Short mmCIF file of C-alpha atoms in Angstrom, two decimals:
data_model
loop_
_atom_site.label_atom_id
_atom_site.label_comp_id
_atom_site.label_asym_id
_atom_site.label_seq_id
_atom_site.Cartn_x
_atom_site.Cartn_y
_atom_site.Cartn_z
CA UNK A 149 -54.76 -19.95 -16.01
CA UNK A 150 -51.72 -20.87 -13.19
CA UNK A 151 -50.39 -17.78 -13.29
CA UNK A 152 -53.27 -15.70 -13.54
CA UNK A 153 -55.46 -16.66 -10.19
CA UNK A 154 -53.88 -19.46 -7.88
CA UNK A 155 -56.86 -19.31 -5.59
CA UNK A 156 -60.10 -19.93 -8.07
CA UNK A 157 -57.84 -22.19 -9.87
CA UNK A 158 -57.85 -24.05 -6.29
CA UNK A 159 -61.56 -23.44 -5.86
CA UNK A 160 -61.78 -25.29 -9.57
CA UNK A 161 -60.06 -28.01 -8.67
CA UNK A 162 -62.33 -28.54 -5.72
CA UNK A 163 -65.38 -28.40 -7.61
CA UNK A 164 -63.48 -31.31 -10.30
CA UNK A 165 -63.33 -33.24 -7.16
CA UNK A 166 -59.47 -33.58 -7.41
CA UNK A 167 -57.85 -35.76 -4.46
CA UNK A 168 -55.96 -34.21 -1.66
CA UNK A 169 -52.22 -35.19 -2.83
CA UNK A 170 -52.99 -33.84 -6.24
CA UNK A 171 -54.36 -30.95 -5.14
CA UNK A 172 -51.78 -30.09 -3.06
CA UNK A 173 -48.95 -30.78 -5.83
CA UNK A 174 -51.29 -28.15 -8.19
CA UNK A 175 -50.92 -25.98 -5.25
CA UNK A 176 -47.54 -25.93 -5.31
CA UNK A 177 -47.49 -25.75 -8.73
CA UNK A 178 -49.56 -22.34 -8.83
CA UNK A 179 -48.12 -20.66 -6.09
CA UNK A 180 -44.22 -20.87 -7.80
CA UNK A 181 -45.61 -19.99 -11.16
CA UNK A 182 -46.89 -17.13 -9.62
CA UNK A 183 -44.12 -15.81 -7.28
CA UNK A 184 -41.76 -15.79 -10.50
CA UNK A 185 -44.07 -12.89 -11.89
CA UNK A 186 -41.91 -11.06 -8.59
CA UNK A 187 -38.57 -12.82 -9.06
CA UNK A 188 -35.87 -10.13 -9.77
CA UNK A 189 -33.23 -11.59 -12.07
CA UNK A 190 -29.45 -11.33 -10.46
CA UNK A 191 -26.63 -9.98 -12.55
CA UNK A 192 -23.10 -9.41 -12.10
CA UNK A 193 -21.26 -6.27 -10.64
CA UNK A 194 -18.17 -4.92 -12.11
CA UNK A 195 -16.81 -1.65 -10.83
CA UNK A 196 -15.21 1.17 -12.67
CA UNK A 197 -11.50 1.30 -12.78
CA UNK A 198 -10.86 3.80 -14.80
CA UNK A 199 -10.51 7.90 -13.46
CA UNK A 200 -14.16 8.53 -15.28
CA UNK A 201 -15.49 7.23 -18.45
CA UNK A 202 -18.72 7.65 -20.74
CA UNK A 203 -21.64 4.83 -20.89
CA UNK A 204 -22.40 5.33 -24.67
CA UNK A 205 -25.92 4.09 -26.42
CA UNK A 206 -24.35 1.38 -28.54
CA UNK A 207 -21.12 -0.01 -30.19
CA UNK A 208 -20.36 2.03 -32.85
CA UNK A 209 -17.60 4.36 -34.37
CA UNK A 210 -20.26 7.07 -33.80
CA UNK A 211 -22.59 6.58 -30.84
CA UNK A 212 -24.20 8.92 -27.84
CA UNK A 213 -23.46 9.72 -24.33
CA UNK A 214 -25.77 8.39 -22.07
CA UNK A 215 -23.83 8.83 -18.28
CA UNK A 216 -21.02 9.48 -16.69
CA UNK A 217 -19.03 7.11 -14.34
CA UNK A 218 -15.93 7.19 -11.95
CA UNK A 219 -13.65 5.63 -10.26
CA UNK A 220 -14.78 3.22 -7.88
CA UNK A 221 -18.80 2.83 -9.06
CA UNK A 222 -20.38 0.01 -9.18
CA UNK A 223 -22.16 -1.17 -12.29
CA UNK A 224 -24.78 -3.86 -13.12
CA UNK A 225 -23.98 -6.10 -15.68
CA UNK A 226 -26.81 -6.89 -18.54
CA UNK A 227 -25.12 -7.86 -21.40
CA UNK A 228 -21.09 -8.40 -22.26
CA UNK A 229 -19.76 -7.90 -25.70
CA UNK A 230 -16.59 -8.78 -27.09
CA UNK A 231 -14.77 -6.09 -25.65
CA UNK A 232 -17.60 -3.99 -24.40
CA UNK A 233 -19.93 -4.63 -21.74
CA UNK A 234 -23.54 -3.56 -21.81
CA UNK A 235 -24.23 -2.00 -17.71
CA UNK A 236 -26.47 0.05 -15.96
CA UNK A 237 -26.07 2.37 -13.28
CA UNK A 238 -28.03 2.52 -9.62
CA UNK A 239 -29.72 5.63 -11.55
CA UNK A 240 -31.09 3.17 -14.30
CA UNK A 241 -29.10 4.98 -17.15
CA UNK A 242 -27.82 2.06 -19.50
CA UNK A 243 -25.05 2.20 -21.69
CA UNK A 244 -21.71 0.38 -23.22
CA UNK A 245 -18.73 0.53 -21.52
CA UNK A 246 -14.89 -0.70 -22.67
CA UNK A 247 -14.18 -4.01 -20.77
CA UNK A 248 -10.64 -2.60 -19.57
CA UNK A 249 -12.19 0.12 -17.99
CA UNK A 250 -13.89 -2.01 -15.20
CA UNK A 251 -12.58 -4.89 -12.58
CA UNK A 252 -15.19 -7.86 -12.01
CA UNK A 253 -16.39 -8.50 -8.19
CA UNK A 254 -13.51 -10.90 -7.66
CA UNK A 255 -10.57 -8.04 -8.07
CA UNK A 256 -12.50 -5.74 -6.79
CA UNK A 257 -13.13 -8.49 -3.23
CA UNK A 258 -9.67 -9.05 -3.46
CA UNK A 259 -8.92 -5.29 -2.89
CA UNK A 260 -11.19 -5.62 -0.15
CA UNK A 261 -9.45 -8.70 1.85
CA UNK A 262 -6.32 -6.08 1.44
CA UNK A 263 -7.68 -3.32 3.51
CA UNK A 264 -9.23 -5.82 5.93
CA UNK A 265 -6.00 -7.51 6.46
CA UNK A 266 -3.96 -4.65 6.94
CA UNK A 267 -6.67 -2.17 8.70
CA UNK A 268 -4.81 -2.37 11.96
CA UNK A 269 -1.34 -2.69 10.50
CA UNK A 270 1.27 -0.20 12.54
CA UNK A 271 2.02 3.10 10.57
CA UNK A 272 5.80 3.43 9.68
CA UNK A 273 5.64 6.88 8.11
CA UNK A 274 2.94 9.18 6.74
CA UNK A 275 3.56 10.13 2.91
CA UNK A 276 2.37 12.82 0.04
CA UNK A 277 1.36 11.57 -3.26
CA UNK A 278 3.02 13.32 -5.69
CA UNK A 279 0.47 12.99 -8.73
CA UNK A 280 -2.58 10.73 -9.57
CA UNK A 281 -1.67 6.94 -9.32
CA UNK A 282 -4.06 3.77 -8.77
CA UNK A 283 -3.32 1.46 -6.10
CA UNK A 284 -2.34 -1.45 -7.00
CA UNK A 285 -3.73 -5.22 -5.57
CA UNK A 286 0.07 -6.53 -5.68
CA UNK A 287 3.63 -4.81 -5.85
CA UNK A 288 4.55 -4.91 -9.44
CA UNK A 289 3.59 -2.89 -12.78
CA UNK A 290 1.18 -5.09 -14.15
CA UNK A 291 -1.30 -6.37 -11.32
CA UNK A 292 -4.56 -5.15 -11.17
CA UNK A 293 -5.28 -1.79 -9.95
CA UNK A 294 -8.36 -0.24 -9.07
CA UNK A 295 -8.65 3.16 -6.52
CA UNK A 296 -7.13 6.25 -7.91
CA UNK A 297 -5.29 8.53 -5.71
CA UNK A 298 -5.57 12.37 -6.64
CA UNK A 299 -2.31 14.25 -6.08
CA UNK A 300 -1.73 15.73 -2.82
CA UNK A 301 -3.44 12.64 -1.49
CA UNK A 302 -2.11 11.84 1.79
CA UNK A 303 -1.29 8.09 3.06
CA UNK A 304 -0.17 6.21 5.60
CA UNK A 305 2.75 3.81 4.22
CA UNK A 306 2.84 -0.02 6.21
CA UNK A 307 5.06 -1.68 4.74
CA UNK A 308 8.46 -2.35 1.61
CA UNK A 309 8.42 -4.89 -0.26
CA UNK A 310 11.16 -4.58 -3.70
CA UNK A 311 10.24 -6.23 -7.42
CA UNK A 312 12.32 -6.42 -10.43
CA UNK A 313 11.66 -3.72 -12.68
CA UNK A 314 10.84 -6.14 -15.85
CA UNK A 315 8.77 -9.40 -14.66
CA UNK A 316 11.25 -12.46 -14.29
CA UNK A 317 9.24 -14.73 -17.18
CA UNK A 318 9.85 -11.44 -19.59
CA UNK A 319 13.59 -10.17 -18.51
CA UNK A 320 14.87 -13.67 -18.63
CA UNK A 321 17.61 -13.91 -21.82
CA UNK A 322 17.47 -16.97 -23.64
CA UNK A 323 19.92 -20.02 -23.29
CA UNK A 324 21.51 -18.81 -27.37
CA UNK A 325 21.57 -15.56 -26.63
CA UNK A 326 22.18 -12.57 -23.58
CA UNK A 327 19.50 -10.04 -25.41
CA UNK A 328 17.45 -8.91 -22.74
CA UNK A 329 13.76 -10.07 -22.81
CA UNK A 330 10.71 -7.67 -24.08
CA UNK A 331 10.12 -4.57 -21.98
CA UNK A 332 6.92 -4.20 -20.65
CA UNK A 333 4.15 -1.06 -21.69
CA UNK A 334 4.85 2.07 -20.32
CA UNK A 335 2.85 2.86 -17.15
CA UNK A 336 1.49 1.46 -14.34
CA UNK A 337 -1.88 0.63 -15.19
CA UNK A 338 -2.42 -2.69 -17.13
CA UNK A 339 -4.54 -5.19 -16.48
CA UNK A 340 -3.08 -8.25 -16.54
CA UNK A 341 -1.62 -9.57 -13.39
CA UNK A 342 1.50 -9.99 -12.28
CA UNK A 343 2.93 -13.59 -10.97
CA UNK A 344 4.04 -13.58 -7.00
CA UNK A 345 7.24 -14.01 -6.17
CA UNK A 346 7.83 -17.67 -5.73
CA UNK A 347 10.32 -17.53 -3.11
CA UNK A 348 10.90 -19.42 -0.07
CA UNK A 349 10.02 -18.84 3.27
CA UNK A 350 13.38 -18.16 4.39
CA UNK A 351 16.78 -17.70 2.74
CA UNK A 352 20.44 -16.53 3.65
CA UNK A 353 21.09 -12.68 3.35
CA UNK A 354 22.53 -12.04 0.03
CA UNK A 355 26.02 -11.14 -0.27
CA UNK A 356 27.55 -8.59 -3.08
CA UNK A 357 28.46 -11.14 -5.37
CA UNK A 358 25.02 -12.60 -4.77
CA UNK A 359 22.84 -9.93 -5.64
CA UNK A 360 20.48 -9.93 -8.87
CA UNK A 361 21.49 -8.34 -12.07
CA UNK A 362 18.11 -7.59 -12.31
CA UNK A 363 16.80 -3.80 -12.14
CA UNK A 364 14.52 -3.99 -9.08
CA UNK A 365 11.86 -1.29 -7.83
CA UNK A 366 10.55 -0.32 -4.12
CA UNK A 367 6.88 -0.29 -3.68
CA UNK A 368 4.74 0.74 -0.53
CA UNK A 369 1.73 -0.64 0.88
CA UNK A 370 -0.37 1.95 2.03
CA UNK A 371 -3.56 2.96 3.05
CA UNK A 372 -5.52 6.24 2.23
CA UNK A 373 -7.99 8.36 4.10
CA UNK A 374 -10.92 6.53 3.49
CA UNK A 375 -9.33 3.05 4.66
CA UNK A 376 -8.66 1.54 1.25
CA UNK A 377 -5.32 -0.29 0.85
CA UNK A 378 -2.74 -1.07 -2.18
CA UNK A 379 0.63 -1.04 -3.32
CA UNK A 380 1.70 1.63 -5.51
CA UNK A 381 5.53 2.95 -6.67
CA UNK A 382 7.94 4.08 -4.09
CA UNK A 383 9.07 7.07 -5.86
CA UNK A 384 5.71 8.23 -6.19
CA UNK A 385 5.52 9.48 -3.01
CA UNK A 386 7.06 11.81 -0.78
CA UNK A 387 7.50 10.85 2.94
CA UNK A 388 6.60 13.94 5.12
CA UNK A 389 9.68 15.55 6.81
CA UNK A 390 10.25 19.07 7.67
CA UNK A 391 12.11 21.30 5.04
CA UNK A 392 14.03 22.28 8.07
CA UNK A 393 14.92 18.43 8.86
CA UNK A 394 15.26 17.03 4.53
CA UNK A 395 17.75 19.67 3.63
CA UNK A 396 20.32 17.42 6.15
CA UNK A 397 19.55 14.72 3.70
CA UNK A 398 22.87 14.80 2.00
CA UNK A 399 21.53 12.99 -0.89
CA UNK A 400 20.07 10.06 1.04
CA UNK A 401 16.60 9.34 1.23
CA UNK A 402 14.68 10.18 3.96
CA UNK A 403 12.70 6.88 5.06
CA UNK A 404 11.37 8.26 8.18
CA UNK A 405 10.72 11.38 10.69
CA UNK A 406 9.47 11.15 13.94
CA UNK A 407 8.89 13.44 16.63
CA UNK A 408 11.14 13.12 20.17
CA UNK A 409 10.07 15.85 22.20
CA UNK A 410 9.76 19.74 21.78
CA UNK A 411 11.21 21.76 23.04
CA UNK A 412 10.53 25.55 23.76
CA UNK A 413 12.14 28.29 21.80
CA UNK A 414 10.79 32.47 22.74
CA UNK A 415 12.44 33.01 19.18
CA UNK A 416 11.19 30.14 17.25
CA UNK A 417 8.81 31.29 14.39
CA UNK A 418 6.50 28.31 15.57
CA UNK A 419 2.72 29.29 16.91
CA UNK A 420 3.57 27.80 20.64
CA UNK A 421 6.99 28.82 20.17
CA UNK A 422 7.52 24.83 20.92
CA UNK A 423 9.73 23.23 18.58
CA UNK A 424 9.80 19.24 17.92
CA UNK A 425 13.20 17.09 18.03
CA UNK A 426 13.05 14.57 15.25
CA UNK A 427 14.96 10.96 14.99
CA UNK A 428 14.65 10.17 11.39
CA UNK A 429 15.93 7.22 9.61
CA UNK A 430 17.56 7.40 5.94
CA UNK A 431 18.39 4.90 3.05
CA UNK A 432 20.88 5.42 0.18
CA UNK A 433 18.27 6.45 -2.87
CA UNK A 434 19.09 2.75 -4.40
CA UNK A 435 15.98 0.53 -5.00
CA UNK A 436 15.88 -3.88 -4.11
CA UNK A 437 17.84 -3.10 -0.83
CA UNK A 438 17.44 -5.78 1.76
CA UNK A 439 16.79 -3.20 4.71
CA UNK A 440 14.62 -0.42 5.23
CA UNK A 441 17.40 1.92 6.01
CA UNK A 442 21.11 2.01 7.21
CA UNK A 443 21.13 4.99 9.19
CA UNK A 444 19.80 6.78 12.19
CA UNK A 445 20.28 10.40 12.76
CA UNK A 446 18.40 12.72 15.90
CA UNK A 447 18.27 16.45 15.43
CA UNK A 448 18.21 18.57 18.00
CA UNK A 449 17.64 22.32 18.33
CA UNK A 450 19.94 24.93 18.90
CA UNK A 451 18.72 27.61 21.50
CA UNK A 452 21.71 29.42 20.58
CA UNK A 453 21.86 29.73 17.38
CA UNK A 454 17.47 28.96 16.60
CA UNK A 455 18.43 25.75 14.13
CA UNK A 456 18.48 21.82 14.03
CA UNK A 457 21.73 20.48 14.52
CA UNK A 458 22.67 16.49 14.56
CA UNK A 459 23.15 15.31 18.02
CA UNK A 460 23.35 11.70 17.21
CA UNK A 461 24.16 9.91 14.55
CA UNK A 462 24.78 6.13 13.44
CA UNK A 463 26.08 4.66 9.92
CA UNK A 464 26.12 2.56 8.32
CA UNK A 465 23.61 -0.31 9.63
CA UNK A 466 21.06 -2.34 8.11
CA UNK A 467 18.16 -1.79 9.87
CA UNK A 468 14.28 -2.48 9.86
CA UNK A 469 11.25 -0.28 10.25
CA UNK A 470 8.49 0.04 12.45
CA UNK A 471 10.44 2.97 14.35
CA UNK A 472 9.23 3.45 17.98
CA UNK A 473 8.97 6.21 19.58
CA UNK A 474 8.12 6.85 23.07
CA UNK A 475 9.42 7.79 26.88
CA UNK A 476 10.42 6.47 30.08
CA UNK A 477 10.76 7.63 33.43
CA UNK A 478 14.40 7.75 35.48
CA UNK A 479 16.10 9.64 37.69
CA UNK A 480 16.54 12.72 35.80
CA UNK A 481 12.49 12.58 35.07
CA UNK A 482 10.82 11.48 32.32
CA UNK A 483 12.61 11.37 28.93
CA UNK A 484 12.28 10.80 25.01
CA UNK A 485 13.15 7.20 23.75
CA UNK A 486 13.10 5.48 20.41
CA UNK A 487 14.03 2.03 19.03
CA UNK A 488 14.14 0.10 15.83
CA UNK A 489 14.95 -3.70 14.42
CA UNK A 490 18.23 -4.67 13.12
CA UNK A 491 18.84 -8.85 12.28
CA UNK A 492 19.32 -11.23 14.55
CA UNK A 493 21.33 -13.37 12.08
CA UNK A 494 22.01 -14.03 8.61
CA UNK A 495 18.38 -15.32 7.85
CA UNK A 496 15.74 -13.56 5.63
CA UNK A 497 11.71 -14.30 5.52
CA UNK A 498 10.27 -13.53 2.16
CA UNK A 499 6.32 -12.95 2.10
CA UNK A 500 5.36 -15.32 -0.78
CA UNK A 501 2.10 -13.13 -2.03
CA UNK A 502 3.88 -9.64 -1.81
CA UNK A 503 7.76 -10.20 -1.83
CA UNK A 504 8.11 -8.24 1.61
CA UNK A 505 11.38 -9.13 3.03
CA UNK A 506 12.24 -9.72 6.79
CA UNK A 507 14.57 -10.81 9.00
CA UNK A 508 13.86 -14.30 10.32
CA UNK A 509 14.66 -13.02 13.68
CA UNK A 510 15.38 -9.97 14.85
CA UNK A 511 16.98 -7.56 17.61
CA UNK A 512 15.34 -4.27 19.30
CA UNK A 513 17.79 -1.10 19.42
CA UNK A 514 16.76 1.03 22.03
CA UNK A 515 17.80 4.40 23.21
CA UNK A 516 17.13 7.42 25.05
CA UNK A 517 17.97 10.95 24.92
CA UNK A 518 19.05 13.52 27.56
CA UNK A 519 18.71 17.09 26.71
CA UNK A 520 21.27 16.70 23.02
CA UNK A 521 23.08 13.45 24.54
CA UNK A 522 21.61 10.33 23.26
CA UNK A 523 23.33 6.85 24.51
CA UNK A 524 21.67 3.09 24.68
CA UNK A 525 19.45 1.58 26.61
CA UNK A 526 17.79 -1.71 27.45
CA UNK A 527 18.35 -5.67 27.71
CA UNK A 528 19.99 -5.40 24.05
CA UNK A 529 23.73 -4.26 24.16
CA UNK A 530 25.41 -5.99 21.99
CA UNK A 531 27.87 -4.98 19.09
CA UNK A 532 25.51 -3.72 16.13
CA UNK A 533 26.67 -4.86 12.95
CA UNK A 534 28.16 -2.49 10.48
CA UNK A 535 26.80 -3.23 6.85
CA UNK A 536 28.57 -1.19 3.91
CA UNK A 537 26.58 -1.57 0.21
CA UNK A 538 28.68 -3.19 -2.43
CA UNK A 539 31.71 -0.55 -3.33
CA UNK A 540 31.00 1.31 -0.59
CA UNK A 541 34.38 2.20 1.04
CA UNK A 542 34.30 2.10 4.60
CA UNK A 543 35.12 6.17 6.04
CA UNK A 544 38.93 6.40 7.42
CA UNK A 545 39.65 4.77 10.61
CA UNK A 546 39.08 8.12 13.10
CA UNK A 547 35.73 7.66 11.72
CA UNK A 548 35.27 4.03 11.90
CA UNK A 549 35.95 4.33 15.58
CA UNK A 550 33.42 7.03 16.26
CA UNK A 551 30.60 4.62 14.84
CA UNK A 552 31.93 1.38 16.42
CA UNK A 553 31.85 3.80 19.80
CA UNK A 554 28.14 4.88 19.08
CA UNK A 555 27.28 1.44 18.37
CA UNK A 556 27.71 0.09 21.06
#
């Protein structure tokens, strides 16, 4: 009778001669029995982590398709299994799904506080992924991951940040023995996460003697096209750099390419016939390096003979990205300049969530460039430190002079 007519139920109480608190208490009463007739339950969201997967009827070794999901959908939860969840999609097709091929609502938020943390973030270089790889929540093989990159995908890449190889708990030996611990899965793609580096908030630069025996790995934050943000595997990417520019590699690794100036060419092959002047920035291919590079090179172009030749170059540093890029105006008119971030000191900041390491303090390096003559500028002229890697051997002493004389 509540649920079926609140108002003659009102008019029957009236006509019972029921007093005015208890008739307003089986007001009450009939009015919340009825709105629950057009209370819609809540259930959880998960989202799909996996490329695409089928929804199937039911849990069994032979079963029917009932939908198709991707990457990044969101699903309603109705009913969770043992390792199977029961969802259905915003198109009201129902199915079971495997529990590792979804991320609840609190991975998937915590993807979200990424990109809204680092939306603004500066842009140190613009990269190519190689093939399909997930982004990843934290640096490190086995954190959550959620958005898959297709190949080809391009991204902007924010910031370095270097993990051992092996988690520390797992590649640990034991006290009775110098085994090395369990490896981990193949792949980059497990679910279980990954502990954060526990490390202080500043240390003392490590020397060679110092550095762990531990096989470490680069990652990149970066964020796609369509503003989502994660961490994936350094050498899963390819920073962009002219072929004309990378073939001066000379087996470093090209960290960084950024354009100077152009500069016009009638014979140049280019549309304009305007050709850019790069400084780029390069790191020995070695992964868990305390710096984002150690050298700075700035090609030129040749008018003469219609090819990039090196006009400037300084090794070996330790230096830090963001590289800057911009001009200034003297007497000559207005010309190209560029600066990075070397260490003001022997002290190191360590990001306690990612591992990201940074000086404590830091210097700015700036210079500018003349036509192919590039010398220092600014407040900032101080010696620049040279850094050599652990049996590195320093080049001969003609050549040692030539860098102390750039550096300075």
């Amino acid at each position: 009778m509540l649920t079926r007519s609140p108002i003659s139920f009102i008019h029957w109480a009236k006509r019972r001669g029921a007093t005015a608190p208890l008739l307003l208490l089986l007001c009450v009463l009939a009015f919340s029995c009825a709105c629950t007739r057009f209370h819609k339950e809540q259930h959880e969201t998960v989202y799909v982590s996996a490329r695409q997967m089928y929804l199937h009827d039911r849990v069994a070794a032979v079963s029917n398709r009932v939908a198709e999901v991707v990457n990044g959908q969101p699903l309603e939860v109705l009913e969770r299994g043992r390792r199977f969840v029961k969802v259905k999609t915003r198109k009201n097709e129902i199915g079971w799904i495997e529990d590792h091929a979804v991320i609840d609502a609190k991975a998937y938020d915590a993807f979200a506080q990424l990109a809204s943390r680092h939306q603004k973030d500066p842009v140190v270089a613009t990269a190519t992924v190689r093939d399909d790889i997930y982004l990843h929540n934290l640096p490190g093989r086995d954190t959550d991951h959620f958005y898959l990159l297709p190949a080809n995908a391009k991204v902007q890449l924010l910031a370095r940040a270097s993990v051992p190889k092996v988690p520390a708990a797992a590649s640990a030996p034991s006290s009775k023995s110098n085994a090395p611990g369990p490896q981990p899965a193949k792949g980059s793609d497990t679910k279980a996460t990954s502990p954060r580096p526990a490390a202080p908030t500043a240390k003392t630069a490590p020397t060679p003697d110092d550095l762990p025996s531990v096989v470490m790995e680069d990652w990149w934050l970066v964020r796609d096209a369509q503003g989502h943000a994660g961490w994936l595997l350094a050498g899963r990417v390819d920073v962009e750099v002219p072929d004309e520019v990378a073939q001066y590699a000379e087996g470093q690794r090209m960290v960084g390419a950024y354009v100077l100036t152009k500069i016009e060419d009638d014979d140049a092959s280019t549309a304009d016939h305007r050709v850019p002047e790069y400084v780029t920035v390069l790191s020995p291919p070695q992964a868990g390096l305390p710096f984002d590079f150690d050298q700075v090179r700035v090609f030129t172009w040749s008018l003469k003979r219609h090819r990039y030749e090196t006009a400037f170059r300084l090794h070996p540093i330790q230096g830090y990205l963001p590289v800057k890029v911009g001009s200034q105006v003297d007497s000559k008119g207005t010309v190209p300049t560029f600066s990075f971030q070397i260490a003001s000191g022997q002290n190191l900041s360590v990001d306690a969530a990612s591992g990201i390491t940074r000086p404590a303090s830091t210097r700015t390096i700036n210079y500018e460039m003349l036509d192919t003559s590039v010398r220092r500028i600014g407040p900032d002229m101080g010696p620049i430190p040279v850094g050599h890697l652990e049996g590195e051997k320093p080049k001969g002493s003609k050549a040692g002079k030539s860098e102390k004389k750039k550096a300075k």
